[in-house]
Tab-separated table of C-alpha atoms and ligand atoms in Angstrom:
chain	number	residue	atom	x	y	z
A	1	UNK	CA	-3.694	25.778	-4.620
A	2	UNK	CA	-4.949	26.492	-8.226
A	3	UNK	CA	-8.252	24.423	-9.539
A	4	UNK	CA	-5.757	22.324	-11.717
A	5	UNK	CA	-2.725	21.074	-10.762
A	6	UNK	CA	0.773	20.647	-11.799
A	7	UNK	CA	1.751	17.010	-10.993
A	8	UNK	CA	4.838	15.633	-11.694
A	9	UNK	CA	5.433	11.825	-10.380
A	10	UNK	CA	8.914	9.995	-9.906
A	11	UNK	CA	8.881	6.897	-10.434
A	12	UNK	CA	6.775	7.119	-13.387
A	13	UNK	CA	7.819	4.176	-15.046
A	14	UNK	CA	7.249	1.742	-11.950
A	15	UNK	CA	4.752	-0.488	-10.874
A	16	UNK	CA	2.786	2.219	-8.679
A	17	UNK	CA	3.548	5.179	-11.096
A	18	UNK	CA	1.629	3.335	-14.090
A	19	UNK	CA	-1.079	2.679	-11.979
A	20	UNK	CA	-1.145	6.604	-10.859
A	21	UNK	CA	-1.879	7.697	-14.409
A	22	UNK	CA	-4.509	4.969	-14.204
A	23	UNK	CA	-5.856	6.279	-11.165
A	24	UNK	CA	-5.768	9.808	-11.984
A	25	UNK	CA	-7.348	9.314	-15.177
A	26	UNK	CA	-10.372	7.310	-13.740
A	27	UNK	CA	-10.936	9.710	-10.810
A	28	UNK	CA	-10.763	12.486	-13.230
A	29	UNK	CA	-8.206	14.260	-10.802
A	30	UNK	CA	-7.857	17.919	-11.942
A	31	UNK	CA	-4.441	17.887	-14.081
A	32	UNK	CA	-3.383	21.131	-15.711
A	33	UNK	CA	0.301	19.483	-16.867
A	34	UNK	CA	1.914	16.040	-16.464
A	35	UNK	CA	5.577	15.073	-15.686
A	36	UNK	CA	6.805	12.183	-15.576
A	37	UNK	CA	10.268	11.331	-14.204
A	38	UNK	CA	12.246	8.383	-13.555
A	39	UNK	CA	15.772	7.619	-13.696
A	40	UNK	CA	18.354	8.417	-16.627
A	41	UNK	CA	17.155	4.883	-18.099
A	42	UNK	CA	14.178	5.837	-18.979
A	43	UNK	CA	14.647	9.084	-20.366
A	44	UNK	CA	12.464	8.776	-23.544
A	45	UNK	CA	10.637	6.818	-22.970
A	46	UNK	CA	6.731	7.961	-23.626
A	47	UNK	CA	3.556	6.962	-21.298
A	48	UNK	CA	-0.344	7.773	-22.266
A	49	UNK	CA	-2.314	9.917	-20.278
A	50	UNK	CA	-5.752	10.860	-21.594
A	51	UNK	CA	-4.983	9.767	-24.971
A	52	UNK	CA	-1.673	11.770	-24.915
A	53	UNK	CA	1.715	10.372	-25.300
A	54	UNK	CA	3.833	12.032	-22.597
A	55	UNK	CA	7.894	11.814	-22.518
A	56	UNK	CA	9.819	10.647	-19.325
A	57	UNK	CA	12.809	12.786	-18.242
A	58	UNK	CA	15.546	11.886	-16.168
A	59	UNK	CA	14.884	13.276	-12.518
A	60	UNK	CA	17.207	15.773	-11.568
A	61	UNK	CA	17.261	18.554	-8.999
A	62	UNK	CA	15.624	21.154	-11.423
A	63	UNK	CA	12.641	19.071	-11.846
A	64	UNK	CA	9.938	20.437	-9.655
A	65	UNK	CA	9.785	23.894	-10.863
A	66	UNK	CA	6.375	24.876	-11.232
A	67	UNK	CA	5.327	22.099	-9.546
A	68	UNK	CA	2.189	22.193	-7.319
A	69	UNK	CA	1.950	18.135	-6.837
A	70	UNK	CA	4.552	15.677	-6.813
A	71	UNK	CA	3.856	12.003	-6.315
A	72	UNK	CA	6.936	10.437	-5.378
A	73	UNK	CA	7.121	5.988	-5.679
A	74	UNK	CA	10.938	5.489	-6.996
A	75	UNK	CA	11.964	3.611	-3.181
A	76	UNK	CA	13.189	4.974	0.045
A	77	UNK	CA	16.612	6.149	-1.501
A	78	UNK	CA	15.357	8.712	-4.373
A	79	UNK	CA	12.841	10.265	-1.741
A	80	UNK	CA	15.039	11.236	0.635
A	81	UNK	CA	17.344	12.983	-1.787
A	82	UNK	CA	14.508	14.257	-4.087
A	83	UNK	CA	11.346	14.937	-2.055
A	84	UNK	CA	12.628	17.645	0.182
A	85	UNK	CA	14.189	19.639	-3.176
A	86	UNK	CA	10.444	19.583	-4.818
A	87	UNK	CA	9.151	20.254	-0.759
A	88	UNK	CA	11.460	23.431	-1.308
A	89	UNK	CA	11.052	24.357	-4.809
A	90	UNK	CA	6.985	24.739	-3.539
A	91	UNK	CA	5.238	21.251	-4.440
A	92	UNK	CA	3.194	19.435	-1.861
A	93	UNK	CA	5.069	15.809	-2.010
A	94	UNK	CA	2.755	12.501	-1.666
A	95	UNK	CA	5.790	9.640	-0.863
A	96	UNK	CA	4.778	6.653	-1.363
A	97	UNK	CA	8.212	5.059	0.046
A	98	UNK	CA	8.812	4.346	3.935
A	99	UNK	CA	11.431	7.102	4.017
A	100	UNK	CA	9.002	9.836	6.165
A	101	UNK	CA	6.334	7.752	7.407
A	102	UNK	CA	7.190	7.909	11.027
A	103	UNK	CA	8.515	11.655	10.998
A	104	UNK	CA	6.476	13.469	13.949
A	105	UNK	CA	5.546	16.472	11.448
A	106	UNK	CA	5.053	14.233	8.006
A	107	UNK	CA	0.894	13.129	8.547
A	108	UNK	CA	0.546	9.561	7.698
A	109	UNK	CA	-2.836	8.995	5.797
A	110	UNK	CA	-5.474	6.663	5.508
A	111	UNK	CA	-8.284	8.791	3.937
A	112	UNK	CA	-10.622	6.366	5.282
A	113	UNK	CA	-9.297	6.706	8.736
A	114	UNK	CA	-7.233	9.894	9.688
A	115	UNK	CA	-8.448	12.711	7.017
A	116	UNK	CA	-8.240	15.007	9.538
A	117	UNK	CA	-4.159	14.572	10.319
A	118	UNK	CA	-3.621	16.329	6.750
A	119	UNK	CA	-4.458	19.804	8.338
A	120	UNK	CA	-0.726	19.529	9.935
A	121	UNK	CA	1.338	19.245	6.631
A	122	UNK	CA	4.496	20.706	6.352
A	123	UNK	CA	4.287	19.796	2.145
A	124	UNK	CA	5.060	16.533	2.451
A	125	UNK	CA	2.880	13.399	3.083
A	126	UNK	CA	3.203	9.639	3.580
A	127	UNK	CA	1.474	6.804	2.178
A	128	UNK	CA	0.990	4.357	3.982
A	129	UNK	CA	3.011	0.618	3.981
A	130	UNK	CA	0.858	-1.529	1.607
A	131	UNK	CA	-0.221	-4.335	3.986
A	132	UNK	CA	-0.656	-2.269	6.736
A	133	UNK	CA	-3.123	-0.443	4.816
A	134	UNK	CA	-4.771	-3.226	3.680
A	135	UNK	CA	-5.049	-4.756	6.997
A	136	UNK	CA	-5.998	-1.540	8.696
A	137	UNK	CA	-9.236	-0.836	6.234
A	138	UNK	CA	-10.808	-3.685	7.990
A	139	UNK	CA	-9.214	-3.284	11.677
A	140	UNK	CA	-9.891	0.141	11.993
A	141	UNK	CA	-13.877	-0.072	11.738
A	142	UNK	CA	-13.786	-2.513	13.926
A	143	UNK	CA	-11.406	-0.453	16.438
A	144	UNK	CA	-13.831	1.977	16.323
A	145	UNK	CA	-16.919	-0.709	17.475
A	146	UNK	CA	-14.632	-2.816	19.817
A	147	UNK	CA	-11.958	-1.102	20.967
A	148	UNK	CA	-8.454	-2.823	19.018
A	149	UNK	CA	-5.815	-4.326	21.411
A	150	UNK	CA	-3.262	-5.951	19.161
A	151	UNK	CA	-3.043	-8.471	16.576
A	152	UNK	CA	-1.300	-11.183	15.020
A	153	UNK	CA	-0.933	-11.509	11.079
A	154	UNK	CA	0.640	-13.175	8.768
A	155	UNK	CA	0.766	-11.844	4.980
A	156	UNK	CA	0.576	-13.307	1.423
A	157	UNK	CA	2.300	-10.423	-0.341
A	158	UNK	CA	1.805	-10.204	-4.154
A	159	UNK	CA	5.132	-9.637	-6.164
A	160	UNK	CA	4.060	-6.428	-7.347
A	161	UNK	CA	4.970	-5.117	-4.425
A	162	UNK	CA	8.107	-5.284	-4.916
A	163	UNK	CA	8.092	-3.793	-8.510
A	164	UNK	CA	8.081	-4.113	-12.216
A	165	UNK	CA	11.267	-6.442	-11.781
A	166	UNK	CA	10.136	-8.511	-9.163
A	167	UNK	CA	6.530	-9.390	-11.949
A	168	UNK	CA	8.667	-9.805	-14.368
A	169	UNK	CA	10.638	-12.862	-12.300
A	170	UNK	CA	7.977	-14.664	-11.384
A	171	UNK	CA	6.717	-14.585	-15.083
A	172	UNK	CA	10.033	-16.183	-16.149
A	173	UNK	CA	10.660	-18.311	-13.105
A	174	UNK	CA	7.007	-19.969	-14.035
A	175	UNK	CA	8.324	-20.067	-17.943
A	176	UNK	CA	11.602	-21.635	-17.002
A	177	UNK	CA	9.902	-24.363	-14.445
A	178	UNK	CA	7.470	-25.405	-17.449
A	179	UNK	CA	10.360	-25.889	-20.071
A	180	UNK	CA	12.436	-27.591	-17.477
A	181	UNK	CA	14.693	-24.928	-17.501
A	182	UNK	CA	16.673	-23.518	-14.149
A	183	UNK	CA	14.337	-20.849	-11.991
A	184	UNK	CA	17.332	-17.954	-11.727
A	185	UNK	CA	16.594	-15.676	-9.041
A	186	UNK	CA	17.788	-12.022	-8.923
A	187	UNK	CA	15.180	-10.100	-7.069
A	188	UNK	CA	14.282	-12.408	-4.175
A	189	UNK	CA	17.177	-14.783	-2.239
A	190	UNK	CA	15.153	-18.042	-3.724
A	191	UNK	CA	13.155	-18.537	-6.892
A	192	UNK	CA	9.280	-17.433	-5.963
A	193	UNK	CA	7.228	-19.445	-8.708
A	194	UNK	CA	5.944	-22.635	-6.748
A	195	UNK	CA	7.581	-21.146	-3.414
A	196	UNK	CA	6.855	-19.336	-0.465
A	197	UNK	CA	9.653	-16.899	1.380
A	198	UNK	CA	8.882	-16.226	4.723
A	199	UNK	CA	11.288	-12.582	4.046
A	200	UNK	CA	9.457	-9.401	2.958
A	201	UNK	CA	12.379	-6.052	3.427
A	202	UNK	CA	15.400	-6.552	5.515
A	203	UNK	CA	15.705	-8.690	9.068
A	204	UNK	CA	16.355	-6.373	12.089
A	205	UNK	CA	17.853	-7.034	15.236
A	206	UNK	CA	14.995	-7.913	16.864
A	207	UNK	CA	14.256	-10.881	14.607
A	208	UNK	CA	11.425	-9.747	12.861
A	209	UNK	CA	11.669	-7.815	9.572
A	210	UNK	CA	11.147	-3.785	8.341
A	211	UNK	CA	7.977	-4.614	6.971
A	212	UNK	CA	6.823	-6.690	9.662
A	213	UNK	CA	6.882	-4.215	12.028
A	214	UNK	CA	5.072	-1.666	9.947
A	215	UNK	CA	1.945	-2.922	11.074
A	216	UNK	CA	2.543	-2.146	14.552
A	217	UNK	CA	4.230	1.000	14.383
A	218	UNK	CA	2.274	2.941	11.337
A	219	UNK	CA	-0.470	1.077	12.708
A	220	UNK	CA	-0.267	3.231	15.755
A	221	UNK	CA	0.270	6.260	13.971
A	222	UNK	CA	-2.555	6.206	12.042
A	223	UNK	CA	-5.753	5.061	14.053
A	224	UNK	CA	-3.849	7.084	17.076
A	225	UNK	CA	-3.573	4.103	19.238
A	226	UNK	CA	-0.059	4.253	21.024
A	227	UNK	CA	-0.642	0.866	22.415
A	228	UNK	CA	-1.661	-0.921	19.495
A	229	UNK	CA	0.591	-4.273	19.394
A	230	UNK	CA	1.386	-6.259	16.169
A	231	UNK	CA	3.529	-9.477	15.743
A	232	UNK	CA	3.387	-9.972	12.011
A	233	UNK	CA	4.646	-12.404	9.861
A	234	UNK	CA	5.215	-11.127	6.253
A	235	UNK	CA	5.132	-13.708	3.582
A	236	UNK	CA	6.044	-13.154	-0.332
A	237	UNK	CA	3.803	-15.655	-2.543
A	238	UNK	CA	3.735	-16.036	-6.222
A	239	UNK	CA	0.763	-13.918	-6.722
A	240	UNK	CA	0.934	-11.186	-9.121
A	241	UNK	CA	-1.506	-8.264	-7.539
A	242	UNK	CA	-3.231	-7.865	-4.253
A	243	UNK	CA	-2.014	-8.549	-0.866
A	244	UNK	CA	-3.604	-11.053	1.802
A	245	UNK	CA	-3.709	-10.610	5.622
A	246	UNK	CA	-4.655	-13.423	7.823
A	247	UNK	CA	-5.603	-11.774	11.162
A	248	UNK	CA	-6.488	-12.463	14.661
A	249	UNK	CA	-7.170	-10.093	16.454
A	250	UNK	CA	-7.939	-8.618	20.039
A	251	UNK	CA	-10.603	-6.501	21.866
A	252	UNK	CA	-11.096	-4.643	24.889
A	253	UNK	CA	-15.297	-5.740	24.548
A	254	UNK	CA	-16.514	-9.170	23.675
A	255	UNK	CA	-17.481	-8.867	19.742
A	256	UNK	CA	-19.606	-11.102	17.814
A	257	UNK	CA	-19.637	-12.678	14.338
A	258	UNK	CA	-22.662	-10.681	13.298
A	259	UNK	CA	-21.978	-7.755	14.875
A	260	UNK	CA	-18.652	-7.889	13.145
A	261	UNK	CA	-19.971	-8.474	10.104
A	262	UNK	CA	-22.407	-5.708	10.230
A	263	UNK	CA	-19.745	-3.132	11.251
A	264	UNK	CA	-17.469	-4.131	8.017
A	265	UNK	CA	-20.548	-4.040	5.712
A	266	UNK	CA	-20.874	-0.239	6.186
A	267	UNK	CA	-17.508	0.423	6.232
A	268	UNK	CA	-15.894	2.564	3.327
A	269	UNK	CA	-13.504	1.370	0.734
A	270	UNK	CA	-14.257	-2.400	1.901
A	271	UNK	CA	-16.472	-5.180	0.614
A	272	UNK	CA	-17.584	-7.968	2.950
A	273	UNK	CA	-17.095	-11.351	0.950
A	274	UNK	CA	-18.182	-13.817	3.716
A	275	UNK	CA	-20.451	-16.778	2.953
A	276	UNK	CA	-17.352	-19.494	3.460
A	277	UNK	CA	-20.214	-22.393	2.496
A	278	UNK	CA	-21.112	-21.178	-0.819
A	279	UNK	CA	-17.218	-20.532	-1.244
A	280	UNK	CA	-17.550	-16.786	-1.515
A	281	UNK	CA	-14.071	-15.183	0.508
A	282	UNK	CA	-12.091	-12.532	-0.738
A	283	UNK	CA	-8.841	-13.737	-3.104
A	284	UNK	CA	-6.154	-12.238	-5.016
A	285	UNK	CA	-7.213	-12.703	-8.370
A	286	UNK	CA	-10.657	-11.363	-6.917
A	287	UNK	CA	-9.316	-8.286	-5.616
A	288	UNK	CA	-6.931	-7.332	-7.877
A	289	UNK	CA	-7.594	-4.231	-10.280
A	290	UNK	CA	-10.873	-3.052	-7.390
A	291	UNK	CA	-10.890	-0.167	-5.546
A	292	UNK	CA	-11.971	-2.171	-2.587
A	293	UNK	CA	-10.479	-4.321	0.041
A	294	UNK	CA	-12.392	-7.460	0.699
A	295	UNK	CA	-12.933	-8.825	4.064
A	296	UNK	CA	-14.442	-12.602	4.800
A	297	UNK	CA	-13.376	-15.102	6.919
A	298	UNK	CA	-14.605	-13.915	9.848
A	299	UNK	CA	-14.892	-16.284	13.165
A	300	UNK	CA	-14.568	-15.782	16.885
A	301	UNK	CA	-10.937	-16.246	17.108
A	302	UNK	CA	-10.907	-19.696	19.681
A	303	UNK	CA	-7.276	-18.503	21.509
A	304	UNK	CA	-7.900	-15.028	22.322
A	305	UNK	CA	-10.115	-13.254	24.567
A	306	UNK	CA	-12.470	-11.244	22.678
A	307	UNK	CA	-10.843	-12.128	19.681
A	308	UNK	CA	-11.905	-12.546	15.785
A	309	UNK	CA	-10.315	-14.204	13.248
A	310	UNK	CA	-10.384	-12.472	9.703
A	311	UNK	CA	-8.511	-12.443	6.144
A	312	UNK	CA	-7.964	-9.443	4.148
A	313	UNK	CA	-7.284	-8.727	0.799
A	314	UNK	CA	-6.222	-5.499	-1.088
A	315	UNK	CA	-5.191	-4.763	-4.641
A	316	UNK	CA	-1.619	-2.916	-2.921
A	317	UNK	CA	-1.108	-1.140	-5.740
A	318	UNK	CA	-4.577	0.610	-5.495
A	319	UNK	CA	-5.348	1.310	-2.284
A	320	UNK	CA	-1.927	-0.021	-0.781
A	321	UNK	CA	-0.421	2.662	-3.395
A	322	UNK	CA	-1.808	4.303	-6.254
A	323	UNK	CA	-5.279	5.009	-5.180
A	324	UNK	CA	-4.817	5.951	-1.611
A	325	UNK	CA	-1.736	8.454	-2.529
A	326	UNK	CA	-4.831	10.012	-5.334
A	327	UNK	CA	-7.384	9.935	-2.603
A	328	UNK	CA	-4.799	12.233	-0.182
A	329	UNK	CA	-4.281	14.609	-3.586
A	330	UNK	CA	-8.093	14.780	-3.479
A	331	UNK	CA	-8.595	15.477	0.210
A	332	UNK	CA	-5.577	18.467	-0.256
B	1	A2P	P1	13.482	3.796	-13.692
B	1	A2P	O1	12.846	2.668	-15.053
B	1	A2P	O2	13.948	4.553	-14.988
B	1	A2P	O3	14.455	2.716	-13.295
B	1	A2P	P2	9.034	0.060	-9.412
B	1	A2P	O4	8.555	-0.068	-8.277
B	1	A2P	O5	8.151	-1.007	-10.119
B	1	A2P	O6	10.873	-0.659	-9.708
B	1	A2P	O7	9.935	1.079	-9.617
B	1	A2P	C1	10.630	2.216	-9.473
B	1	A2P	C2	10.235	3.892	-10.347
B	1	A2P	O8	11.501	4.306	-9.446
B	1	A2P	C3	10.647	3.680	-11.640
B	1	A2P	O9	9.909	4.227	-12.364
B	1	A2P	C4	12.399	3.629	-11.892
B	1	A2P	O10	12.855	4.180	-12.642
B	1	A2P	C5	12.382	4.842	-10.655
B	1	A2P	N1	13.836	4.952	-10.184
B	1	A2P	C6	14.454	4.149	-9.620
B	1	A2P	N2	15.472	4.897	-9.098
B	1	A2P	C7	15.579	6.134	-9.131
B	1	A2P	C8	16.532	7.595	-9.533
B	1	A2P	N3	17.854	6.709	-8.695
B	1	A2P	N4	15.953	8.115	-10.063
B	1	A2P	C9	14.617	8.522	-10.334
B	1	A2P	N5	13.909	7.707	-10.752
B	1	A2P	C10	14.071	6.258	-10.016
């Protein structure tokens, strides 16, 4: 690989794509050349990178000539269609969608957890689900100390996780309700403003949603923990940015709040914010725009053996998407 990379971003006009540009700027990622790609609707739009304007081009079969590194953040369908083309053209693909995450020959990476898995990549690396990534940032260090068995999780997921249209939908619905107008829903099946929806992603036969099963399936793969079990309820909330997850985790060995705090205070990519008596605990507003996830509300879980209850919040456009993707590229 050259020292400076020819980079393509597929989905450059989306919520994550825009964030990728900012993260690469901030981290001084060595970009020799940048190709911004999106649907034909956005062709000709401009985006700024390091003070220079770059035009967005419509994605097609020839988009990847000369590209070393292709970030995909345009959904699973686009990834399935175009990521193999990018790969065949010689680019290494880092895909943010769920399309390839569980494929045996595609490493699924959180650099703080399983960086060594990247060695066996064959030109395609997957970025994990955003809620799973935020939860694992706290669960994995605890696993190292106490041996993780299973978790019960409830998520509180921001609308930006559903993309730019969902951000706009929440904004419009808030305005409509202030003006006394109807809160029309397009992206979600019900209004999201002043509401919570126990529905993220599509429903499976077992009654869970796809999003809910990702915590168990991706968690097993990332942590190399085949017996890990996770029962999640994923909930969309009227928050613009940053996901939160309430976790009840059961461990093999006894756990104390003090020892768990010590472990989490030293964990990479994580800030311990746990002074409940001073009203200090993680919130989406505080975590939005921050690279590190935040963890707090630690207490002994009174319903589990060797159980710990905790609350993790993280900017899912960053650690759950763009930041993690750029960290993967840095690992390469
Ligand atoms: P566009 O803006 O032209 O629709 P978000 O997650 O915020 O909804 O963003 C999705 C991103 O994926 C956008 O950049 C969007 O481009 C892009 N995208 C969606 N469908 C396609 C497609 N069929 N081909 C290329 N890019 C696509």
